[in-house]
């Protein structure tokens, strides 16, 4: 990104040589070119800003347009994505989210939102003749249709220079209502979801 002084030097280098085209700082030609150089430097800075806006993780001026494109805020994020960093995190999660039914998919989903979780898949009931000594004794056959998500404490959102904006709180502790909402939305229809919280030190 070039400065106005650098653009002025470039513009002066394009001038013809002669007494009619002086290079002195107070010359009329130089003052005219200085005005043009400042406009060129301003356009250069704005093009660099626009480059930052193409990435939803660094967008500021076009963050609202990105959110509209992604269908945000939705029922899961309208009460939790308040600060600039939370809005960017929710937006990025919505844009890169792909459907999946594996446990690793749901773990990655939680991690993108800033949560640490443990997911235990469908249980297996203890069946005489098939289960062995040492196998866990579970419930009945309905255990095959239950999966458990343990959320390890709330998400802690701290103010960070460059990622937060004026008005954001210095520290915000967020209960995982956005994650709960997404898990319930994406939960396969034939399974029962059980969500539990595990207290964590902050």
Coordinates of C-alpha atoms in Angstrom, one line a residue:
X1 CA 0.0 0.0 0.0
X2 CA 1.6 3.3 -1.2
X3 CA 1.4 6.6 0.7
X4 CA 0.5 9.9 -0.8
X5 CA 4.1 11.0 -0.8
X6 CA 5.1 7.9 -2.8
X7 CA 2.2 8.5 -5.3
X8 CA 3.4 12.1 -5.7
X9 CA 6.9 10.9 -6.6
X10 CA 5.4 8.5 -9.2
X11 CA 3.2 11.3 -10.7
X12 CA 6.2 13.7 -10.9
X13 CA 8.2 11.0 -12.6
X14 CA 5.6 11.0 -15.4
X15 CA 5.9 14.7 -16.1
X16 CA 7.9 16.0 -19.0
X17 CA 11.3 17.6 -18.4
X18 CA 11.5 21.4 -18.7
X19 CA 11.0 24.7 -16.9
X20 CA 7.3 24.5 -17.4
X21 CA 7.1 21.4 -15.2
X22 CA 8.8 22.3 -11.9
X23 CA 9.2 19.8 -9.1
X24 CA 9.5 22.3 -6.2
X25 CA 7.1 21.6 -3.2
X26 CA 5.3 25.0 -3.5
X27 CA 4.9 24.9 -7.3
X28 CA 1.3 24.9 -8.7
X29 CA 1.9 21.6 -10.6
X30 CA 3.2 19.9 -7.5
X31 CA 0.3 21.1 -5.3
X32 CA -2.1 19.8 -8.0
X33 CA -0.4 16.5 -8.2
X34 CA -0.3 16.3 -4.3
X35 CA -4.1 16.5 -4.3
X36 CA -4.3 13.7 -6.9
X37 CA -1.7 11.6 -4.9
X38 CA -3.8 11.9 -1.8
X39 CA -6.9 10.6 -3.6
X40 CA -4.9 7.8 -5.1
X41 CA -3.5 6.8 -1.6
X42 CA -7.0 7.0 -0.1
X43 CA -8.3 4.6 -2.9
X44 CA -5.4 2.3 -2.2
X45 CA -6.2 2.2 1.5
X46 CA -9.9 1.5 0.8
X47 CA -9.0 -1.3 -1.6
X48 CA -7.0 -2.9 1.3
X49 CA -10.0 -2.5 3.5
X50 CA -12.2 -4.1 0.9
X51 CA -9.8 -7.1 0.8
X52 CA -10.3 -7.5 4.6
X53 CA -14.1 -7.4 4.1
X54 CA -14.0 -10.4 1.7
X55 CA -13.2 -12.7 4.7
X56 CA -16.1 -13.0 7.1
X57 CA -13.6 -13.6 10.0
X58 CA -12.2 -10.1 9.6
X59 CA -15.3 -8.3 8.1
X60 CA -16.4 -5.1 9.8
X61 CA -18.2 -2.8 7.4
X62 CA -19.8 -5.7 5.4
X63 CA -20.5 -7.9 8.5
X64 CA -24.2 -7.1 8.3
X65 CA -24.3 -8.1 4.6
X66 CA -22.4 -11.3 5.4
X67 CA -24.9 -12.1 8.2
X68 CA -27.9 -11.5 5.8
X69 CA -26.3 -13.9 3.3
X70 CA -25.8 -16.6 5.9
X71 CA -29.4 -16.1 7.3
X72 CA -28.2 -14.6 10.7
X73 CA -29.1 -13.8 13.3
X74 CA -31.4 -16.9 13.6
X75 CA -33.2 -18.4 16.6
X76 CA -30.0 -20.0 17.8
X77 CA -27.7 -16.9 17.7
X78 CA -30.0 -13.9 18.2
X79 CA -29.4 -13.8 22.0
X80 CA -25.8 -15.0 22.2
X81 CA -24.0 -13.4 19.2
X82 CA -23.8 -9.9 20.6
X83 CA -20.2 -8.7 20.5
X84 CA -18.1 -8.4 17.3
X85 CA -16.1 -11.5 18.0
X86 CA -19.2 -13.6 18.7
X87 CA -20.9 -12.4 15.6
X88 CA -17.9 -13.3 13.5
X89 CA -17.7 -16.7 15.2
X90 CA -21.4 -17.5 14.6
X91 CA -21.1 -16.3 11.0
X92 CA -18.0 -18.4 10.2
X93 CA -19.7 -21.5 11.8
X94 CA -22.8 -21.0 9.7
X95 CA -20.8 -20.6 6.5
X96 CA -18.5 -23.6 6.9
X97 CA -21.1 -25.9 8.5
X98 CA -21.8 -29.0 6.5
X99 CA -24.4 -31.6 7.5
X100 CA -23.2 -34.7 9.2
X101 CA -24.3 -37.4 11.6
X102 CA -20.9 -38.4 13.0
X103 CA -19.8 -37.6 16.5
X104 CA -16.7 -35.8 15.2
X105 CA -19.0 -33.5 13.1
X106 CA -20.8 -32.3 16.3
X107 CA -17.5 -32.0 18.2
X108 CA -16.1 -29.7 15.4
X109 CA -19.3 -27.7 15.4
X110 CA -19.0 -27.1 19.2
X111 CA -15.3 -26.2 18.8
X112 CA -16.1 -23.6 16.1
X113 CA -18.5 -22.0 18.5
X114 CA -15.8 -22.0 21.3
X115 CA -17.1 -24.8 23.5
X116 CA -15.3 -27.9 24.7
X117 CA -17.6 -31.0 24.7
X118 CA -17.6 -34.7 25.2
X119 CA -20.0 -36.7 23.1
X120 CA -21.0 -40.3 23.9
X121 CA -22.8 -42.1 21.1
X122 CA -25.7 -44.5 21.2
X123 CA -25.5 -46.8 24.2
X124 CA -25.6 -50.6 23.9
X125 CA -27.9 -52.5 26.3
X126 CA -26.5 -55.5 28.1
X127 CA -27.8 -58.5 26.2
X128 CA -27.5 -62.0 27.7
X129 CA -25.6 -64.3 25.3
X130 CA -23.9 -61.4 23.5
X131 CA -22.5 -59.1 26.2
X132 CA -19.6 -60.3 28.4
X133 CA -18.4 -59.9 31.9
X134 CA -17.0 -56.4 32.3
X135 CA -19.3 -54.8 29.7
X136 CA -21.2 -51.8 31.1
X137 CA -24.7 -52.5 32.1
X138 CA -26.9 -50.0 30.3
X139 CA -30.6 -49.5 30.1
X140 CA -33.1 -51.2 27.9
X141 CA -33.2 -51.3 24.1
X142 CA -34.2 -47.6 24.0
X143 CA -30.5 -46.8 25.0
X144 CA -29.6 -47.4 21.3
X145 CA -31.6 -44.3 20.5
X146 CA -29.9 -41.9 23.0
X147 CA -26.8 -39.8 22.6
X148 CA -25.2 -37.7 25.4
X149 CA -23.4 -34.3 25.0
X150 CA -21.5 -33.0 28.0
X151 CA -20.5 -29.3 27.7
X152 CA -17.5 -28.5 29.8
X153 CA -18.3 -25.2 31.3
X154 CA -19.5 -22.0 29.6
X155 CA -17.7 -20.1 26.8
X156 CA -15.6 -17.2 28.0
X157 CA -15.5 -14.3 25.6
X158 CA -12.7 -11.8 26.4
X159 CA -12.1 -8.4 24.9
X160 CA -9.3 -8.6 22.3
X161 CA -7.7 -5.7 20.4
X162 CA -8.5 -6.1 16.7
X163 CA -11.3 -8.7 17.3
X164 CA -13.5 -6.6 19.6
X165 CA -15.1 -3.2 19.1
X166 CA -16.0 -0.3 21.4
X167 CA -18.9 -1.2 23.6
X168 CA -18.0 -4.9 23.9
X169 CA -17.6 -6.2 27.5
X170 CA -14.2 -6.9 28.8
X171 CA -15.2 -10.4 29.8
X172 CA -18.5 -12.2 29.0
X173 CA -19.5 -15.6 30.2
X174 CA -21.9 -17.3 27.8
X175 CA -24.1 -20.3 28.6
X176 CA -24.1 -22.6 25.6
X177 CA -27.7 -21.8 24.5
X178 CA -26.5 -21.3 20.9
X179 CA -24.9 -24.8 20.9
X180 CA -27.9 -26.4 22.5
X181 CA -30.1 -24.8 19.9
X182 CA -28.0 -26.0 17.0
X183 CA -27.7 -29.5 18.5
X184 CA -31.4 -29.8 18.8
X185 CA -31.9 -28.5 15.3
X186 CA -29.4 -30.9 13.8
X187 CA -30.3 -33.9 16.0
X188 CA -31.4 -36.9 13.8
X189 CA -35.2 -37.4 14.2
X190 CA -34.8 -41.0 15.4
X191 CA -32.4 -40.1 18.3
X192 CA -33.0 -38.6 21.7
X193 CA -30.5 -35.9 22.7
X194 CA -29.4 -35.5 26.3
X195 CA -27.3 -32.4 27.1
X196 CA -25.5 -32.0 30.4
X197 CA -23.1 -29.4 31.8
X198 CA -19.9 -30.0 33.6
X199 CA -18.7 -27.2 35.8
X200 CA -15.3 -25.9 34.8
X201 CA -13.0 -23.4 36.4
X202 CA -12.7 -20.1 34.6

